[in-house]
PDB file of C-alpha atoms and ligand atoms in Angstrom:
ATOM      1  CA  MET X   1      -0.003   0.010   0.003  1.00 87.00           C
ATOM      2  CA  ALA X   2       1.541   3.330  -1.057  1.00 93.00           C
ATOM      3  CA  ILE X   3       1.132   6.074   1.534  1.00 95.00           C
ATOM      4  CA  ASN X   4       1.212   9.796   0.929  1.00 96.00           C
ATOM      5  CA  VAL X   5       1.374  12.177   3.876  1.00 96.00           C
ATOM      6  CA  LYS X   6       0.476  15.652   2.606  1.00 96.00           C
ATOM      7  CA  ASN X   7       0.833  18.905   4.524  1.00 97.00           C
ATOM      8  CA  VAL X   8      -0.307  17.289   7.772  1.00 97.00           C
ATOM      9  CA  GLN X   9      -0.811  19.715  10.628  1.00 97.00           C
ATOM     10  CA  LYS X  10      -2.165  18.879  14.061  1.00 97.00           C
ATOM     11  CA  PHE X  11      -3.139  21.083  16.962  1.00 96.00           C
ATOM     12  CA  PHE X  12      -4.041  19.892  20.460  1.00 95.00           C
ATOM     13  CA  ILE X  13      -5.657  21.953  23.175  1.00 92.00           C
ATOM     14  CA  ILE X  14      -3.434  21.551  26.239  1.00 88.00           C
ATOM     15  CA  ASN X  15      -4.430  23.417  29.421  1.00 91.00           C
ATOM     16  CA  GLY X  16      -6.711  25.646  27.364  1.00 93.00           C
ATOM     17  CA  ARG X  17      -3.898  26.578  24.979  1.00 94.00           C
ATOM     18  CA  LYS X  18      -3.800  25.600  21.337  1.00 94.00           C
ATOM     19  CA  ILE X  19      -0.483  23.837  20.706  1.00 94.00           C
ATOM     20  CA  GLU X  20       0.789  22.919  17.279  1.00 96.00           C
ATOM     21  CA  VAL X  21       2.162  19.382  17.561  1.00 96.00           C
ATOM     22  CA  LEU X  22       2.689  18.553  13.869  1.00 97.00           C
ATOM     23  CA  HIS X  23       3.602  21.169  11.310  1.00 97.00           C
ATOM     24  CA  ASP X  24       3.405  20.687   7.553  1.00 97.00           C
ATOM     25  CA  ILE X  25       4.472  17.024   7.453  1.00 97.00           C
ATOM     26  CA  ASN X  26       5.145  15.684   3.971  1.00 97.00           C
ATOM     27  CA  PHE X  27       6.607  12.358   2.915  1.00 96.00           C
ATOM     28  CA  SER X  28       5.667   9.346   0.889  1.00 95.00           C
ATOM     29  CA  ILE X  29       6.138   5.610   1.176  1.00 96.00           C
ATOM     30  CA  GLY X  30       6.133   3.309  -1.811  1.00 96.00           C
ATOM     31  CA  ASP X  31       4.152   0.069  -1.716  1.00 95.00           C
ATOM     32  CA  GLY X  32       6.165  -2.486   0.254  1.00 95.00           C
ATOM     33  CA  GLN X  33       8.702   0.034   1.520  1.00 97.00           C
ATOM     34  CA  ILE X  34       9.880   0.449   5.098  1.00 97.00           C
ATOM     35  CA  ILE X  35      10.093   3.927   6.607  1.00 97.00           C
ATOM     36  CA  SER X  36      11.698   4.602   9.980  1.00 98.00           C
ATOM     37  CA  ILE X  37      10.686   7.703  11.880  1.00 97.00           C
ATOM     38  CA  VAL X  38      13.067   9.092  14.493  1.00 96.00           C
ATOM     39  CA  GLY X  39      12.823  12.144  16.693  1.00 95.00           C
ATOM     40  CA  THR X  40      13.160  13.213  20.323  1.00 92.00           C
ATOM     41  CA  SER X  41      10.525  12.371  22.923  1.00 93.00           C
ATOM     42  CA  GLY X  42       7.367  14.470  22.555  1.00 93.00           C
ATOM     43  CA  CYS X  43       8.060  15.588  18.990  1.00 95.00           C
ATOM     44  CA  GLY X  44       4.835  14.057  17.726  1.00 96.00           C
ATOM     45  CA  LYS X  45       5.801  10.576  16.414  1.00 95.00           C
ATOM     46  CA  SER X  46       2.916   8.699  18.042  1.00 95.00           C
ATOM     47  CA  THR X  47       0.482  11.426  17.009  1.00 96.00           C
ATOM     48  CA  LEU X  48       1.687  11.182  13.417  1.00 96.00           C
ATOM     49  CA  LEU X  49       1.272   7.397  13.454  1.00 95.00           C
ATOM     50  CA  LYS X  50      -2.276   7.736  14.813  1.00 93.00           C
ATOM     51  CA  VAL X  51      -3.130  10.237  12.061  1.00 94.00           C
ATOM     52  CA  ILE X  52      -1.783   7.791   9.449  1.00 93.00           C
ATOM     53  CA  ALA X  53      -3.819   4.946  11.034  1.00 91.00           C
ATOM     54  CA  GLY X  54      -6.961   7.130  10.914  1.00 90.00           C
ATOM     55  CA  LEU X  55      -7.251   6.961  14.714  1.00 90.00           C
ATOM     56  CA  GLU X  56      -6.647  10.697  15.113  1.00 93.00           C
ATOM     57  CA  GLN X  57      -7.859  13.423  12.714  1.00 93.00           C
ATOM     58  CA  SER X  58      -5.313  15.907  11.422  1.00 95.00           C
ATOM     59  CA  THR X  59      -6.274  19.562  11.797  1.00 96.00           C
ATOM     60  CA  SER X  60      -5.390  20.112   8.140  1.00 96.00           C
ATOM     61  CA  GLY X  61      -3.678  18.159   5.377  1.00 96.00           C
ATOM     62  CA  SER X  62      -4.347  14.556   4.458  1.00 94.00           C
ATOM     63  CA  VAL X  63      -3.080  10.993   4.354  1.00 94.00           C
ATOM     64  CA  GLU X  64      -3.706   8.913   1.244  1.00 93.00           C
ATOM     65  CA  LEU X  65      -3.506   5.136   0.979  1.00 90.00           C
ATOM     66  CA  ASN X  66      -3.053   4.153  -2.692  1.00 90.00           C
ATOM     67  CA  GLY X  67      -4.349   7.610  -3.618  1.00 90.00           C
ATOM     68  CA  LYS X  68      -7.467   7.361  -1.414  1.00 88.00           C
ATOM     69  CA  LYS X  69      -7.868   9.731   1.519  1.00 88.00           C
ATOM     70  CA  ILE X  70      -8.269   8.009   4.863  1.00 81.00           C
ATOM     71  CA  ASP X  71     -10.413   9.397   7.628  1.00 73.00           C
ATOM     72  CA  HIS X  72     -11.319   6.360   9.684  1.00 74.00           C
ATOM     73  CA  PRO X  73      -9.414   3.332  11.068  1.00 71.00           C
ATOM     74  CA  SER X  74      -9.318   0.318   8.824  1.00 69.00           C
ATOM     75  CA  GLU X  75      -8.097  -2.773  10.654  1.00 61.00           C
ATOM     76  CA  LYS X  76      -8.107  -4.798   7.479  1.00 65.00           C
ATOM     77  CA  ASP X  77      -5.624  -2.539   5.719  1.00 77.00           C
ATOM     78  CA  ILE X  78      -3.595  -1.214   8.625  1.00 87.00           C
ATOM     79  CA  GLY X  79      -2.283  -3.008  11.678  1.00 88.00           C
ATOM     80  CA  VAL X  80      -0.950  -0.923  14.562  1.00 90.00           C
ATOM     81  CA  ILE X  81       1.431  -1.901  17.301  1.00 89.00           C
ATOM     82  CA  PHE X  82       1.083   0.742  19.978  1.00 87.00           C
ATOM     83  CA  GLN X  83       3.903   2.051  22.128  1.00 83.00           C
ATOM     84  CA  GLU X  84       2.407   0.376  25.185  1.00 83.00           C
ATOM     85  CA  PRO X  85       1.034  -3.180  24.977  1.00 83.00           C
ATOM     86  CA  ARG X  86      -2.763  -2.936  24.903  1.00 87.00           C
ATOM     87  CA  LEU X  87      -3.769  -6.401  26.048  1.00 94.00           C
ATOM     88  CA  LEU X  88      -7.001  -7.709  27.521  1.00 95.00           C
ATOM     89  CA  PRO X  89      -5.915  -8.180  31.140  1.00 95.00           C
ATOM     90  CA  TRP X  90      -8.306 -11.031  31.846  1.00 96.00           C
ATOM     91  CA  SER X  91      -7.383 -13.058  28.753  1.00 96.00           C
ATOM     92  CA  SER X  92      -4.524 -15.477  28.236  1.00 97.00           C
ATOM     93  CA  VAL X  93      -1.675 -14.993  25.774  1.00 97.00           C
ATOM     94  CA  GLU X  94      -3.372 -17.168  23.159  1.00 95.00           C
ATOM     95  CA  LYS X  95      -6.750 -15.472  23.639  1.00 95.00           C
ATOM     96  CA  ASN X  96      -5.119 -12.063  23.255  1.00 96.00           C
ATOM     97  CA  ILE X  97      -3.418 -13.192  20.053  1.00 94.00           C
ATOM     98  CA  GLU X  98      -6.676 -14.723  18.817  1.00 92.00           C
ATOM     99  CA  PHE X  99      -8.521 -11.421  19.376  1.00 87.00           C
ATOM    100  CA  GLY X 100      -9.216  -9.933  15.949  1.00 75.00           C
ATOM    101  CA  ILE X 101      -8.277 -13.074  13.983  1.00 86.00           C
ATOM    102  CA  SER X 102     -10.224 -13.497  10.777  1.00 80.00           C
ATOM    103  CA  GLN X 103     -13.555 -15.195  11.503  1.00 82.00           C
ATOM    104  CA  THR X 104     -13.520 -16.963   8.111  1.00 86.00           C
ATOM    105  CA  LEU X 105     -10.900 -19.435   9.364  1.00 88.00           C
ATOM    106  CA  SER X 106     -11.887 -22.845  10.665  1.00 92.00           C
ATOM    107  CA  LYS X 107     -11.257 -23.755  14.313  1.00 92.00           C
ATOM    108  CA  SER X 108      -8.264 -25.933  13.460  1.00 95.00           C
ATOM    109  CA  GLU X 109      -6.772 -23.305  11.132  1.00 94.00           C
ATOM    110  CA  LYS X 110      -7.090 -20.694  13.883  1.00 94.00           C
ATOM    111  CA  LYS X 111      -5.415 -23.027  16.365  1.00 95.00           C
ATOM    112  CA  LYS X 112      -2.527 -23.680  14.004  1.00 95.00           C
ATOM    113  CA  ILE X 113      -1.960 -20.001  13.216  1.00 94.00           C
ATOM    114  CA  ILE X 114      -2.111 -19.009  16.862  1.00 95.00           C
ATOM    115  CA  ARG X 115       0.476 -21.698  17.695  1.00 95.00           C
ATOM    116  CA  GLU X 116       2.739 -20.426  14.878  1.00 93.00           C
ATOM    117  CA  HIS X 117       2.489 -16.838  16.159  1.00 92.00           C
ATOM    118  CA  VAL X 118       3.096 -17.784  19.805  1.00 94.00           C
ATOM    119  CA  ASP X 119       6.234 -19.522  18.574  1.00 91.00           C
ATOM    120  CA  LEU X 120       7.221 -16.625  16.284  1.00 87.00           C
ATOM    121  CA  VAL X 121       7.447 -14.248  19.270  1.00 87.00           C
ATOM    122  CA  GLY X 122       9.110 -16.847  21.495  1.00 89.00           C
ATOM    123  CA  LEU X 123       6.249 -17.382  23.948  1.00 94.00           C
ATOM    124  CA  THR X 124       5.759 -21.125  23.578  1.00 96.00           C
ATOM    125  CA  GLY X 125       4.943 -22.462  27.053  1.00 97.00           C
ATOM    126  CA  PHE X 126       3.205 -19.212  28.078  1.00 98.00           C
ATOM    127  CA  GLU X 127       0.007 -19.738  26.045  1.00 97.00           C
ATOM    128  CA  LYS X 128      -2.209 -19.829  29.126  1.00 97.00           C
ATOM    129  CA  ALA X 129      -0.466 -17.019  31.044  1.00 98.00           C
ATOM    130  CA  LEU X 130      -2.289 -13.771  31.780  1.00 97.00           C
ATOM    131  CA  PRO X 131      -0.655 -10.418  30.853  1.00 96.00           C
ATOM    132  CA  LYS X 132       0.071  -9.617  34.536  1.00 96.00           C
ATOM    133  CA  GLN X 133       2.118 -12.807  34.720  1.00 97.00           C
ATOM    134  CA  LEU X 134       4.404 -11.579  31.902  1.00 95.00           C
ATOM    135  CA  SER X 135       7.240  -9.064  31.784  1.00 90.00           C
ATOM    136  CA  GLY X 136       6.773  -5.817  29.831  1.00 85.00           C
ATOM    137  CA  GLY X 137       8.781  -7.130  26.913  1.00 84.00           C
ATOM    138  CA  MET X 138       6.795 -10.382  26.830  1.00 90.00           C
ATOM    139  CA  GLN X 139       3.546  -8.387  26.812  1.00 91.00           C
ATOM    140  CA  GLN X 140       4.863  -6.341  23.887  1.00 87.00           C
ATOM    141  CA  ARG X 141       5.621  -9.561  22.032  1.00 89.00           C
ATOM    142  CA  VAL X 142       2.013 -10.641  22.493  1.00 93.00           C
ATOM    143  CA  SER X 143       0.927  -7.334  20.901  1.00 91.00           C
ATOM    144  CA  ILE X 144       3.327  -7.928  18.021  1.00 87.00           C
ATOM    145  CA  ALA X 145       1.906 -11.412  17.415  1.00 90.00           C
ATOM    146  CA  ARG X 146      -1.633 -10.098  17.596  1.00 91.00           C
ATOM    147  CA  SER X 147      -1.031  -7.399  15.018  1.00 88.00           C
ATOM    148  CA  LEU X 148       0.768  -9.745  12.638  1.00 86.00           C
ATOM    149  CA  ILE X 149      -1.821 -12.484  12.698  1.00 87.00           C
ATOM    150  CA  ASN X 150      -4.054 -11.073   9.943  1.00 82.00           C
ATOM    151  CA  ARG X 151      -1.107  -9.976   7.787  1.00 83.00           C
ATOM    152  CA  PRO X 152      -2.343  -6.411   7.188  1.00 87.00           C
ATOM    153  CA  ASN X 153      -0.813  -4.912   4.065  1.00 87.00           C
ATOM    154  CA  THR X 154       0.381  -1.924   6.087  1.00 92.00           C
ATOM    155  CA  LEU X 155       1.852  -2.170   9.546  1.00 92.00           C
ATOM    156  CA  LEU X 156       2.514   0.816  11.802  1.00 94.00           C
ATOM    157  CA  LEU X 157       4.858   0.102  14.671  1.00 94.00           C
ATOM    158  CA  ASP X 158       5.331   2.597  17.509  1.00 95.00           C
ATOM    159  CA  GLU X 159       8.602   1.797  19.257  1.00 93.00           C
ATOM    160  CA  PRO X 160       7.612  -1.868  19.305  1.00 90.00           C
ATOM    161  CA  PHE X 161      10.917  -3.217  20.583  1.00 89.00           C
ATOM    162  CA  GLY X 162      11.666  -0.471  23.110  1.00 86.00           C
ATOM    163  CA  ALA X 163      11.021  -2.701  26.114  1.00 79.00           C
ATOM    164  CA  LEU X 164      13.047  -5.648  24.809  1.00 84.00           C
ATOM    165  CA  ASP X 165      16.617  -6.579  25.665  1.00 88.00           C
ATOM    166  CA  ALA X 166      19.219  -6.043  22.921  1.00 90.00           C
ATOM    167  CA  PHE X 167      19.260  -9.734  21.814  1.00 89.00           C
ATOM    168  CA  THR X 168      15.513 -10.250  21.685  1.00 85.00           C
ATOM    169  CA  LYS X 169      15.213  -6.918  19.936  1.00 90.00           C
ATOM    170  CA  ILE X 170      17.620  -7.950  17.162  1.00 91.00           C
ATOM    171  CA  ASN X 171      15.745 -11.245  16.731  1.00 86.00           C
ATOM    172  CA  MET X 172      12.393  -9.465  16.535  1.00 84.00           C
ATOM    173  CA  GLN X 173      13.764  -7.006  13.965  1.00 91.00           C
ATOM    174  CA  LYS X 174      14.872  -9.960  11.850  1.00 89.00           C
ATOM    175  CA  GLU X 175      11.492 -11.675  12.269  1.00 82.00           C
ATOM    176  CA  VAL X 176       9.608  -8.556  11.174  1.00 88.00           C
ATOM    177  CA  LEU X 177      11.928  -8.278   8.158  1.00 92.00           C
ATOM    178  CA  HIS X 178      11.247 -11.928   7.252  1.00 85.00           C
ATOM    179  CA  ILE X 179       7.514 -11.247   7.314  1.00 83.00           C
ATOM    180  CA  TRP X 180       8.051  -8.055   5.318  1.00 89.00           C
ATOM    181  CA  GLU X 181      10.041  -9.951   2.659  1.00 89.00           C
ATOM    182  CA  LYS X 182       7.415 -12.679   2.442  1.00 83.00           C
ATOM    183  CA  GLU X 183       4.295 -10.539   2.536  1.00 82.00           C
ATOM    184  CA  LYS X 184       5.612  -7.302   0.983  1.00 88.00           C
ATOM    185  CA  THR X 185       4.015  -5.376   3.831  1.00 91.00           C
ATOM    186  CA  THR X 186       4.393  -1.582   3.869  1.00 95.00           C
ATOM    187  CA  LEU X 187       5.966  -0.732   7.218  1.00 96.00           C
ATOM    188  CA  ILE X 188       6.251   2.476   9.232  1.00 96.00           C
ATOM    189  CA  LEU X 189       8.457   2.062  12.266  1.00 97.00           C
ATOM    190  CA  VAL X 190       8.782   4.740  14.946  1.00 96.00           C
ATOM    191  CA  THR X 191      11.923   4.162  16.957  1.00 94.00           C
ATOM    192  CA  HIS X 192      14.361   5.996  19.184  1.00 89.00           C
ATOM    193  CA  ASP X 193      17.057   3.455  18.325  1.00 93.00           C
ATOM    194  CA  ILE X 194      19.108   4.888  15.462  1.00 94.00           C
ATOM    195  CA  ASP X 195      20.710   1.548  14.549  1.00 95.00           C
ATOM    196  CA  GLU X 196      17.264  -0.009  14.376  1.00 96.00           C
ATOM    197  CA  ALA X 197      16.066   2.836  12.095  1.00 97.00           C
ATOM    198  CA  ILE X 198      18.997   2.133   9.742  1.00 98.00           C
ATOM    199  CA  PHE X 199      18.775  -1.666   9.946  1.00 97.00           C
ATOM    200  CA  MET X 200      15.096  -1.647   9.021  1.00 97.00           C
ATOM    201  CA  GLY X 201      14.364   1.410   6.912  1.00 97.00           C
ATOM    202  CA  ASP X 202      14.524   2.151   3.184  1.00 97.00           C
ATOM    203  CA  LYS X 203      14.192   5.760   4.278  1.00 97.00           C
ATOM    204  CA  ILE X 204      14.573   7.490   7.619  1.00 97.00           C
ATOM    205  CA  VAL X 205      12.311  10.455   8.335  1.00 97.00           C
ATOM    206  CA  VAL X 206      13.984  12.651  10.939  1.00 97.00           C
ATOM    207  CA  LEU X 207      11.506  14.811  12.851  1.00 96.00           C
ATOM    208  CA  SER X 208      12.456  17.915  14.742  1.00 94.00           C
ATOM    209  CA  ALA X 209      10.413  19.110  17.690  1.00 92.00           C
ATOM    210  CA  LYS X 210       8.151  22.002  18.700  1.00 89.00           C
ATOM    211  CA  PRO X 211       6.295  21.688  16.455  1.00 92.00           C
ATOM    212  CA  GLY X 212       7.118  18.295  14.979  1.00 94.00           C
ATOM    213  CA  THR X 213       8.198  18.753  11.407  1.00 96.00           C
ATOM    214  CA  VAL X 214      10.275  16.810   8.877  1.00 97.00           C
ATOM    215  CA  LYS X 215      13.876  17.923   9.244  1.00 96.00           C
ATOM    216  CA  LYS X 216      15.381  15.506   6.787  1.00 96.00           C
ATOM    217  CA  VAL X 217      14.602  12.348   4.865  1.00 97.00           C
ATOM    218  CA  ILE X 218      17.618  10.080   4.578  1.00 97.00           C
ATOM    219  CA  SER X 219      17.626   7.254   2.022  1.00 97.00           C
ATOM    220  CA  VAL X 220      19.306   4.111   3.252  1.00 98.00           C
ATOM    221  CA  GLU X 221      20.845   2.468   0.216  1.00 96.00           C
ATOM    222  CA  LEU X 222      22.472  -0.514   1.901  1.00 97.00           C
ATOM    223  CA  PRO X 223      21.962  -4.063   0.640  1.00 96.00           C
ATOM    224  CA  ARG X 224      19.951  -6.418   2.854  1.00 95.00           C
ATOM    225  CA  PRO X 225      20.589  -8.193   5.143  1.00 93.00           C
ATOM    226  CA  ARG X 226      22.398  -5.196   6.620  1.00 96.00           C
ATOM    227  CA  ASP X 227      25.598  -5.442   8.571  1.00 96.00           C
ATOM    228  CA  ARG X 228      25.568  -3.152  11.608  1.00 94.00           C
ATOM    229  CA  THR X 229      29.321  -3.394  11.908  1.00 95.00           C
ATOM    230  CA  SER X 230      30.114  -2.310   8.344  1.00 96.00           C
ATOM    231  CA  ASP X 231      31.702   1.021   7.374  1.00 95.00           C
ATOM    232  CA  ASP X 232      28.743   1.838   5.118  1.00 96.00           C
ATOM    233  CA  PHE X 233      26.363   1.336   8.045  1.00 97.00           C
ATOM    234  CA  ALA X 234      28.521   3.630  10.163  1.00 94.00           C
ATOM    235  CA  ARG X 235      28.387   6.307   7.478  1.00 94.00           C
ATOM    236  CA  VAL X 236      24.590   6.342   7.557  1.00 96.00           C
ATOM    237  CA  ARG X 237      24.701   6.309  11.383  1.00 95.00           C
ATOM    238  CA  ARG X 238      26.874   9.411  11.343  1.00 92.00           C
ATOM    239  CA  LEU X 239      24.449  11.124   8.949  1.00 94.00           C
ATOM    240  CA  VAL X 240      21.542  10.460  11.314  1.00 95.00           C
ATOM    241  CA  TYR X 241      23.437  11.538  14.460  1.00 93.00           C
ATOM    242  CA  GLU X 242      24.430  14.755  12.664  1.00 92.00           C
ATOM    243  CA  GLN X 243      20.761  15.676  12.610  1.00 92.00           C
ATOM    244  CA  PHE X 244      20.697  15.697  16.406  1.00 89.00           C
ATOM    245  CA  PHE X 245      24.179  16.746  17.506  1.00 86.00           C
ATOM    246  CA  PRO X 246      26.761  19.261  16.243  1.00 79.00           C
ATOM    247  CA  LYS X 247      29.469  17.607  14.140  1.00 76.00           C
ATOM    248  CA  GLU X 248      32.265  18.460  16.556  1.00 73.00           C
ATOM    249  CA  GLU X 249      30.523  16.561  19.398  1.00 73.00           C
ATOM    250  CA  LEU X 250      30.118  13.393  17.378  1.00 69.00           C
ATOM    251  CA  ALA X 251      33.630  12.031  17.371  1.00 63.00           C
ATOM    252  CA  VAL X 252      34.032  12.553  21.103  1.00 52.00           C
ATOM    253  CA  GLU X 253      30.660  11.275  22.259  1.00 52.00           C
ATOM    254  CA  TYR X 254      29.998   8.423  19.905  1.00 52.00           C
ATOM    255  CA  ASN X 255      33.328   7.548  18.390  1.00 46.00           C
ATOM    256  CA  ILE X 256      31.768   6.864  14.998  1.00 43.00           C
TER     257      ILE X 256
HETATM  258  N1  LIG H 301      -4.562  13.355  23.022  1.00 95.88           N
HETATM  259  C1  LIG H 301      -3.755  14.376  23.259  1.00 95.88           C
HETATM  260  N2  LIG H 301      -4.230  15.528  23.791  1.00 95.88           N
HETATM  261  C2  LIG H 301      -3.424  16.581  24.010  1.00 95.88           C
HETATM  262  N3  LIG H 301      -2.099  16.582  23.748  1.00 95.88           N
HETATM  263  C3  LIG H 301      -1.567  15.464  23.227  1.00 95.88           C
HETATM  264  C4  LIG H 301      -2.361  14.301  22.963  1.00 95.88           C
HETATM  265  N4  LIG H 301      -1.553  13.354  22.438  1.00 95.88           N
HETATM  266  C5  LIG H 301      -0.320  13.884  22.401  1.00 95.88           C
HETATM  267  N5  LIG H 301      -0.318  15.144  22.880  1.00 95.88           N
HETATM  268  C6  LIG H 301       0.815  16.061  22.928  1.00 95.88           C
HETATM  269  O1  LIG H 301       1.438  16.050  21.660  1.00 95.88           O
HETATM  270  C7  LIG H 301       2.859  16.081  21.786  1.00 95.88           C
HETATM  271  C8  LIG H 301       3.448  14.905  21.025  1.00 95.88           C
HETATM  272  O2  LIG H 301       3.095  13.690  21.660  1.00 95.88           O
HETATM  273  P1  LIG H 301       3.474  12.262  21.029  1.00 95.88           P
HETATM  274  O3  LIG H 301       2.922  11.235  21.932  1.00 95.88           O
HETATM  275  O4  LIG H 301       3.035  12.264  19.621  1.00 95.88           O
HETATM  276  O5  LIG H 301       5.071  12.327  21.092  1.00 95.88           O
HETATM  277  P2  LIG H 301       6.144  11.213  20.737  1.00 95.88           P
HETATM  278  O6  LIG H 301       7.084  11.802  19.754  1.00 95.88           O
HETATM  279  O7  LIG H 301       5.468   9.948  20.393  1.00 95.88           O
HETATM  280  O8  LIG H 301       6.932  11.053  22.131  1.00 95.88           O
HETATM  281  P3  LIG H 301       7.617   9.730  22.788  1.00 95.88           P
HETATM  282  O9  LIG H 301       8.903   9.507  22.048  1.00 95.88           O
HETATM  283  O10 LIG H 301       7.863  10.157  24.197  1.00 95.88           O
HETATM  284  O11 LIG H 301       6.651   8.590  22.683  1.00 95.88           O
HETATM  285  C9  LIG H 301       3.159  16.088  23.263  1.00 95.88           C
HETATM  286  O12 LIG H 301       3.446  17.417  23.649  1.00 95.88           O
HETATM  287  C10 LIG H 301       1.886  15.605  23.906  1.00 95.88           C
HETATM  288  O13 LIG H 301       1.696  16.260  25.133  1.00 95.88           O
HETATM  289 MG1  LIG H 302       5.357   8.102  21.264  1.00 95.88          MG
END
C-alpha cells in the first residue's frame, strides 16, 4: 500500500492553549517500503502514526492510501502496534493473540496460526499465562503477534521493541523483516534506536520538535541483510546523528 502524507498539521488543546504538535508534514512511502521515523521524545511521532492509522484526525492536510484519503481506522488494511502493549488483562496470551483473527478461518486453522504466532514471538509455554504474569517485553511480544496475525498490508509500529533486551530486539527485527520480505508489507516504524532505524528502513524520516516537522529524509541504500558493523552502516549512522548533535561533538561522544 503506497502512503502519501500531505501537509499534515495537528493542533491539540493543552491546558486551554492551542499547541501545534505537527507542522506541515510531507513524505511518501512506496508500496512495500519500510520507513523509519526518528525524533526526540514528545516531537509528535505517536500522534503522526495515529493520524496515518486514521485513529486521530489531522487539523489540516491529508493521508492517502493508494491515492485514497483516509479518515477512519481500517483494521483490514492497517495493523498498529502501539507504544504500550494494549492487552486484555483477563485473557490469556493465546486469547489475546486470537482477538481480531479472521472469522472466516476454521477452528483448526485458527489453532494452527495461533500456535505459529506464539512460537514466532518466542512465547511457547506461556500460552495460558495472563498479561500480569508476563514481563513488559513479553507483553509487547503478544501485541506484536496479535497485530501480525491477519497480515495487514500496512503495519505501523510505535517503538515496538523499546522494552526488549538487545538480543531479543535484534531477533524481533529480523522476524519482522522476514515477514516483510514474504508478505511485501508496507511498514512504518517509529523508533528512538538509530541503529534499528537504519537496519530496518529504506528511508529514515527525521523529525524535529516544537512543532514536529520533517527535518530531513535520509535514504538508506544498503543491501539487505544489513551489517551493523560495516563502514557503510557507520556512514549512515553518522548522517543520522548529525541531525541531532553538532558535528564536533560526534567524534568525542559516539566515536563513530
Ligand atoms: N490526546 C492528546 N491531547 C493533548 N495533547 C496530546 C495528545 N496526544 C499527544 N499530545 C501532545 O502532543 C505532543 C506529542 O506527543 P506524542 O505522543 O506524539 O510524542 P512522541 O514523539 O510519540 O513522544 P515519545 O517519544 O515520548 O513517545 C506532546 O506534547 C503531547 O503532550
Ligand atoms: Mg510516542
